[in-house]
Amino acid sequence: MRMISAVVMASLLAFAGAGLAKPPAPVAKRAASAKSADAPPLTRLPGWAVPESYDLSIKSDPGQPGYSGTVTIAVDLKKAANHLWLHGKDLKVSSVTITDARGHTHTGRYEGAVTKDAEQAGVARVDFGRTLQPQKIKLKFDFTAPYNKTLQGYYKVVFAGNAYAMTQMEPISARLAFPCFDEPGFKAPLTLSLTIPAADKAVANAPKTGDKPAGQGWKTVTFQKTKPLPSYLYAWAVGPWDIVQGPTIPPTQWRSTPVPVRGIATKGNGAKLKQALAMAPAIIEHEEAYYGFGYPFGKLDLAALPDFSAGAMENAGLITYRDFLLQLEPNASPSQVRSVFNVEAHEMAHQWTGDTVTLEWWNDIWLNEAFATWMQQKIEGEIHPDWHAHLDRIEGGEGAMHNDSLVSARMIRQPITGNGDIETAFDGITYEKGAAVIGMFENFVGPQVFQKGMRAYIKTHAFGNATADDLVGAIATAAGKGESFKKAFKSFLNQNGVPLVSTRLDCNGKGGARLDLTQSRYLPLGSTGDADRLWGIPVCVRFPHGVQCQMLDDKTGVMKVNGGECPAWYMPNANGNGYYRYEMAKADRAALTKVIAQLNDGEQLAYADSVGAAFQRGDLDAAEVLAAMRKLAPSKVREIALAPLGTVGWIYEHEAQTPAQKAAVRKAVVAAYLPRLEQLGYQRRAGESADDALLRSELASVLGLEFEVPQVRAELLKQGEAALQTGKDGLPDLGAANPDLLRTALSVAVEEKGKPVVDELIAAIPKTTDPVKRNAMLGALSHAKGAEANVARNFALGKDVKVGEMGMILRGGRDTLAQRTDLWNWFTGHYQQIVDRTGVFSGGYLPFVAAGGGCSDAEAQRVEAFFQPKLGQVPGLKRGLAQTHESIVLCSALKAHQNPASLTQ
């Protein structure tokens, strides 16, 4: 989840046999040495100095502004050198001691600011003071550092009056915590000891081996050596934690020892972890059974952190989460329960893909995140088949297609040119597109064959690194496929874009019925992209008699219909498993539309996506979209019923210009959906299904907030006003509202009542520690309008809103040009404060925060003009700007293509 991304050497040696080529040169001459004068490696460290282990000791009081530490790194120096490069940022290194292969020591020098670019990138140089021949050496660093203030590296949080310190190293933030080789290809075991206040507790990747007094109110906690891990997976946490015992996972055929499960939460919140901890055994056992490889990290801790930059992080043996993704109240909403399960399944899947087998370099982050997303969906489907995990994968892939339709979209395997490319790699292309592509090729070769390949991949590369070639090769070998299969798979990895498969049924030929296929790149109206693109597409088509699949790896192809008879209809994306969009001949599409209810759930979702995609290309108008909505809305499957509303919402917001036009769209939506909501009611009902509760929540939100249906808003306002009444604790009585509708109800109250409600929420949030209640109130503040919108935004920059919570407020205020202009003026006036508070790792998202949702050429021009001069200041800005600018341009082009007057005709 990502969101992220995430996130160092002393007496002269005897000349004989000690690895020295010659006596040390004078300091003045060392600077001119060819070896020490090479340019800092800003993207990737050289491979001739390889870490083999870390021994890290840290003295840490979370109540103080910083900490101190000593780290000894065992390094394999593979070539003669008088220096090496590694990572360190915002560290004060007081001494470096070098020990050579014979045990002789001398002093080195750490340089953390070789150049301005190196300092910004966190690349540091260690000068040996002489040339060392290839050998095993040890580098010992004594250092101090401040706790990071932007939730990266080793950072602190004060929560409910208590100070906690914790880590988030991915993708490139271990360098903020201690000197290290901060790249995924450098896997090494870590031996950790933490000297902490005697009253505090500490947890880390590995099991604890000791807990001894260290004098003067301190104690030292030691931990077992970890298995080989990259620096981005090292993790520890210090503070007055609640540590609760969860269930023990018994031995299985894949693992001979039990796995103890524990929960870690802020003081007083441990009991809220019970439901989340109970989910862990089944998830681990299912993932072990799939990979045929036992969970390898001994113990499993799940930690609910009080503030966190990501949704969760897969640190081996110590998985960390945002607190609301582990802490469940007895009346938790079905959506929260499902979120907790799925995030657990995702992070636990990483214990195999990511932790046991780690990507070699960041261009293959999909080997971690796409496979964890895919496995999460697989496990959800096995344990909770009624949750429609297969539809989650299809919806995820279709969501990724919106971004992938941009010319500026990333590739799954995007080349890394700098830290900005690393930090922006944790997006829907990596996660959802990656999972959809995996699922497509799994379907093509068959699930059992694909599993055989995955087992071989894990076994071969266990505790090491791997690349895309390794993975694709393992699947190809298992499937008995050759280079053409590998080329097809890689065609989805090594280029961006969404394939468009155009189909035409031909029943007039002598050889029987055939389906003519043509591929190109899907491009929305206004795009400057080139449609001439080629993939190896596993095309699967449903006919009335069954499903046929074949590889389309040329511009055109022919699928002969089995039996030769002309089918009454066909569906170009059987089961919705393909990561491609389709375009049908007009008569063919009409025939499919007549039988839409006969298609399975996945195919109906793919049909809904094809309607939205055709609208975005300018091939369908609003009336045709509304007609499709009327066909899909009656579906008993929640995901299908709601699928058209994204496109209809765009029509309401951007095409409908007058009150009458908006009323016409609203009338159509009300006719299609309000009866469903009224049937469900606005309160939970005894014995109702989780799907009914989820449908109620989504309908109430979309009808009440997006389409502004008066009767829905009136019902929600009643609940919002009840929730804002003062309770026994002097705070709003949030329990008075249906917990499933709380955020929506409060949002309507903010929109309707304005300042009094905004003031009440701003007063209550600092006194509220429950994360679900905080989220509801913060989300409601994003609906403030006029002058109150800036009051809420200013509040987001203050100490009473966690860094990880800021986005909940700042995402609002985008429905109209006037609102977006107010947001823009506020953002540009507070730009530096936002950057300072969120840190450089937010760079890829800043343009969207400022201008996302824009739909005019003027908005595109102003975001370009503002950010263009700043591209070199914050990593990730370049891609964030390109995608935000292009999205605005495309929206403007689509808007110009519409005929708003037709909405009232």
Coordinates of C-alpha atoms in Angstrom, one line a residue, residues 42-327:
L42 CA 23.5 9.2 -7.5
T43 CA 21.3 6.4 -8.8
R44 CA 23.0 3.0 -7.9
L45 CA 26.0 2.2 -5.8
P46 CA 28.9 0.3 -7.5
G47 CA 28.9 -3.5 -7.0
W48 CA 32.6 -3.8 -5.8
A49 CA 31.8 -3.1 -2.2
V50 CA 29.1 -5.5 -0.8
P51 CA 27.7 -5.5 2.7
E52 CA 27.7 -8.9 4.3
S53 CA 26.3 -8.1 7.8
Y54 CA 25.3 -5.2 10.0
D55 CA 25.8 -5.0 13.8
L56 CA 23.7 -2.0 14.9
S57 CA 23.5 -0.6 18.4
I58 CA 21.2 2.4 19.1
K59 CA 20.6 4.4 22.2
S60 CA 17.2 5.9 21.9
D61 CA 14.8 7.9 24.2
P62 CA 11.7 8.8 22.2
G63 CA 11.2 11.7 24.5
Q64 CA 14.4 13.4 23.2
P65 CA 14.9 15.1 19.8
G66 CA 17.5 12.6 18.6
Y67 CA 19.4 9.4 19.2
S68 CA 22.9 8.0 18.9
G69 CA 24.3 4.8 17.5
T70 CA 27.2 2.6 16.4
V71 CA 27.0 0.3 13.4
T72 CA 29.6 -2.1 12.2
I73 CA 29.3 -3.3 8.6
A74 CA 31.1 -6.3 7.3
V75 CA 32.0 -5.5 3.7
D76 CA 33.4 -7.6 0.9
L77 CA 35.7 -5.3 -1.0
K78 CA 35.9 -6.8 -4.4
K79 CA 38.6 -4.6 -5.9
A80 CA 41.4 -2.4 -4.8
A81 CA 40.1 1.0 -3.7
N82 CA 41.0 3.9 -1.4
H83 CA 37.3 4.6 -0.6
L84 CA 33.8 3.3 -1.0
W85 CA 30.4 4.7 -1.5
L86 CA 27.4 4.1 0.7
H87 CA 24.3 5.9 2.0
G88 CA 23.7 8.3 4.8
K89 CA 21.6 11.4 5.1
D90 CA 21.1 13.9 8.0
L91 CA 23.6 11.9 10.1
K92 CA 26.4 13.3 12.1
V93 CA 29.2 10.7 11.9
S94 CA 31.8 11.4 14.6
S95 CA 34.2 8.5 13.8
V96 CA 34.9 5.8 11.3
T97 CA 37.1 2.8 12.2
I98 CA 38.3 0.4 9.5
T99 CA 39.3 -3.2 10.4
D100 CA 41.1 -5.1 7.7
A101 CA 41.1 -8.9 7.1
R102 CA 44.0 -9.4 9.6
G103 CA 42.2 -7.5 12.3
H104 CA 44.3 -4.4 12.1
T105 CA 42.5 -1.1 12.5
H106 CA 42.9 2.5 11.4
T107 CA 40.8 5.6 11.1
G108 CA 38.7 6.5 8.0
R109 CA 36.8 9.5 7.1
Y110 CA 33.0 9.9 6.4
E111 CA 32.0 12.6 3.9
G112 CA 28.3 13.2 3.7
A113 CA 28.3 16.2 1.4
V114 CA 30.7 15.3 -1.5
T115 CA 28.4 17.4 -3.7
K116 CA 25.1 19.1 -3.3
D117 CA 23.4 16.4 -5.4
A118 CA 25.0 13.6 -3.4
E119 CA 23.9 15.2 -0.1
Q120 CA 20.4 15.5 -1.4
A121 CA 20.4 11.9 -2.6
G122 CA 21.9 10.6 0.7
V123 CA 25.0 9.3 -1.0
A124 CA 28.2 9.4 1.2
R125 CA 31.8 8.5 0.7
V126 CA 34.1 6.8 3.1
D127 CA 37.8 7.5 2.5
F128 CA 40.1 4.7 3.7
G129 CA 43.2 7.0 3.9
R130 CA 45.1 4.5 1.7
T131 CA 44.4 1.9 -1.0
L132 CA 43.1 -1.4 0.2
Q133 CA 43.4 -4.6 -1.8
P134 CA 40.4 -6.8 -2.3
Q135 CA 39.5 -8.4 1.1
K136 CA 36.9 -8.6 3.8
I137 CA 36.9 -5.5 5.9
K138 CA 34.7 -4.0 8.7
L139 CA 33.6 -0.4 8.9
K140 CA 32.5 0.9 12.3
F141 CA 30.6 4.2 12.5
D142 CA 29.7 6.2 15.6
F143 CA 26.9 8.6 14.8
T144 CA 24.0 10.7 16.0
A145 CA 20.9 11.8 14.2
P146 CA 17.6 13.6 14.8
Y147 CA 14.4 11.7 14.8
N148 CA 12.9 12.3 11.3
K149 CA 10.0 14.7 11.2
T150 CA 8.3 13.4 8.0
L151 CA 7.6 9.8 9.0
Q152 CA 10.7 8.4 7.3
G153 CA 13.7 6.5 8.5
Y154 CA 13.7 6.5 12.3
Y155 CA 11.0 8.9 13.4
K156 CA 9.0 9.8 16.5
V157 CA 5.4 10.5 17.3
V158 CA 3.9 11.9 20.5
F159 CA 0.4 10.3 20.9
A160 CA -2.0 10.8 23.8
G161 CA 0.9 12.3 25.8
N162 CA 3.3 9.5 25.2
A163 CA 6.4 9.5 22.9
Y164 CA 7.1 6.6 20.5
A165 CA 9.9 6.0 18.0
M166 CA 9.5 3.7 15.0
T167 CA 10.9 3.1 11.6
Q168 CA 9.8 3.3 8.0
M169 CA 12.7 2.5 5.7
E170 CA 11.1 1.8 2.3
P171 CA 12.0 2.8 -0.2
I172 CA 15.2 4.7 0.5
S173 CA 14.9 5.9 4.0
A174 CA 17.2 3.5 5.9
R175 CA 20.0 6.1 5.0
L176 CA 18.2 8.5 7.3
A177 CA 18.5 6.1 10.2
F178 CA 22.1 4.9 10.0
P179 CA 24.9 4.5 7.5
C180 CA 24.2 1.6 5.2
F181 CA 24.1 0.3 1.7
D182 CA 20.5 1.3 1.1
E183 CA 19.6 -0.7 -2.0
P184 CA 17.4 -3.8 -2.4
G185 CA 20.2 -5.8 -4.1
F186 CA 22.3 -5.7 -1.0
K187 CA 20.8 -8.2 1.4
A188 CA 22.5 -8.8 4.7
P189 CA 21.6 -10.0 8.2
L190 CA 21.1 -7.4 10.9
T191 CA 22.0 -7.9 14.6
L192 CA 20.3 -5.2 16.6
S193 CA 20.5 -3.9 20.2
L194 CA 18.5 -1.0 21.5
T195 CA 19.3 0.9 24.7
I196 CA 16.1 2.5 25.7
P197 CA 14.4 4.0 28.8
A198 CA 13.8 1.3 31.4
A199 CA 10.0 1.8 31.3
D200 CA 9.7 1.5 27.5
K201 CA 9.4 -1.6 25.4
A202 CA 11.1 -2.5 22.1
V203 CA 10.3 -4.8 19.2
A204 CA 12.2 -5.5 16.0
N205 CA 12.4 -7.9 13.0
A206 CA 13.8 -10.8 15.0
P207 CA 12.9 -12.4 18.4
K208 CA 14.3 -10.8 21.5
T209 CA 17.3 -12.5 23.1
G210 CA 17.9 -10.3 26.1
D211 CA 16.6 -7.4 28.2
K212 CA 19.1 -6.2 30.8
P213 CA 19.5 -3.0 32.9
A214 CA 22.0 -0.5 31.5
G215 CA 22.1 1.8 34.5
Q216 CA 20.7 5.3 35.2
G217 CA 17.2 4.5 34.0
W218 CA 18.2 2.7 30.8
K219 CA 18.0 -0.9 29.7
T220 CA 19.4 -2.8 26.7
V221 CA 17.3 -5.0 24.6
T222 CA 19.0 -7.4 22.2
F223 CA 17.6 -9.4 19.3
Q224 CA 18.5 -12.4 17.2
K225 CA 20.4 -12.0 14.0
T226 CA 17.9 -11.7 11.1
K227 CA 17.9 -13.6 7.9
P228 CA 19.5 -11.7 5.0
L229 CA 17.3 -8.7 4.3
P230 CA 17.7 -5.5 2.3
S231 CA 18.0 -2.3 4.4
Y232 CA 14.4 -1.2 3.5
L233 CA 13.1 -4.1 5.6
Y234 CA 15.0 -3.4 8.8
A235 CA 12.5 -2.4 11.5
W236 CA 12.2 -1.6 15.2
A237 CA 10.0 0.4 17.5
V238 CA 10.4 1.9 21.0
G239 CA 7.9 3.3 23.4
P240 CA 5.3 2.4 26.1
W241 CA 3.6 -0.1 23.7
D242 CA 0.9 -2.5 24.6
I243 CA 2.2 -5.9 23.5
V244 CA -0.5 -8.6 23.4
Q245 CA -0.3 -12.3 22.6
G246 CA -2.3 -13.5 19.6
P247 CA -2.9 -17.0 18.4
T248 CA 0.0 -19.3 17.7
I249 CA 0.2 -20.7 14.2
P250 CA 0.8 -24.4 14.5
P251 CA 3.4 -26.3 12.5
T252 CA 2.5 -27.4 9.0
Q253 CA 3.9 -29.7 6.4
W254 CA 5.9 -26.7 5.2
R255 CA 7.1 -25.5 8.6
S256 CA 8.2 -27.6 11.5
T257 CA 8.0 -25.0 14.3
P258 CA 5.0 -22.9 15.5
V259 CA 4.8 -19.2 14.8
P260 CA 3.8 -16.9 17.7
V261 CA 1.7 -14.0 16.7
R262 CA 1.7 -10.7 18.7
G263 CA 0.0 -7.4 18.4
I264 CA 1.7 -4.1 19.2
A265 CA -0.4 -1.0 19.9
T266 CA -0.1 2.4 21.6
K267 CA -0.7 2.3 25.4
G268 CA -4.2 1.3 26.2
N269 CA -5.2 0.1 22.7
G270 CA -3.9 -3.5 22.7
A271 CA -7.3 -5.0 23.2
K272 CA -8.5 -3.5 19.9
L273 CA -6.1 -5.8 18.0
K274 CA -8.0 -9.0 18.9
Q275 CA -9.9 -9.3 15.6
A276 CA -7.0 -8.5 13.4
L277 CA -4.7 -11.0 15.2
A278 CA -7.3 -13.7 14.8
M279 CA -7.1 -13.3 11.0
A280 CA -3.4 -14.0 10.7
P281 CA -3.2 -17.8 11.0
A282 CA -5.5 -18.6 8.1
I283 CA -3.7 -16.1 5.9
I284 CA -0.3 -17.5 6.7
E285 CA -1.4 -21.1 6.2
H286 CA -3.0 -20.4 2.9
E287 CA 0.1 -18.5 1.6
E288 CA 2.4 -21.3 2.8
A289 CA 0.3 -23.9 1.0
Y290 CA 0.3 -21.9 -2.2
Y291 CA 4.1 -21.4 -2.3
G292 CA 5.0 -24.8 -0.7
F293 CA 7.4 -22.9 1.5
G294 CA 7.0 -22.3 5.2
Y295 CA 6.9 -18.9 6.8
P296 CA 10.6 -18.3 7.4
F297 CA 10.9 -15.5 10.0
G298 CA 10.2 -17.2 13.3
K299 CA 7.7 -14.9 14.8
L300 CA 5.1 -12.5 13.5
D301 CA 4.4 -9.1 15.1
L302 CA 1.7 -6.8 13.8
A303 CA 2.2 -3.2 15.0
A304 CA -0.5 -0.5 14.9
L305 CA 1.5 2.8 14.6
P306 CA 0.1 6.1 15.8
D307 CA 1.3 7.9 12.6
F308 CA 2.6 6.4 9.4
S309 CA 3.3 7.5 5.8
A310 CA 2.1 4.3 4.2
G311 CA -0.9 2.1 4.7
A312 CA 1.3 -0.7 5.9
M313 CA 4.8 -2.1 5.6
E314 CA 5.9 -5.7 5.2
N315 CA 9.0 -5.6 7.4
A316 CA 10.1 -9.2 7.9
G317 CA 8.7 -10.5 11.2
L318 CA 7.4 -7.0 12.2
I319 CA 4.7 -5.8 9.9
T320 CA 3.6 -2.2 10.6
Y321 CA 0.2 -0.6 9.9
R322 CA -1.7 2.6 10.3
D323 CA -3.5 2.2 13.5
F324 CA -7.0 2.1 12.0
L325 CA -5.9 -0.9 9.8
L326 CA -5.4 -3.1 12.8
Q327 CA -7.6 -1.7 15.6

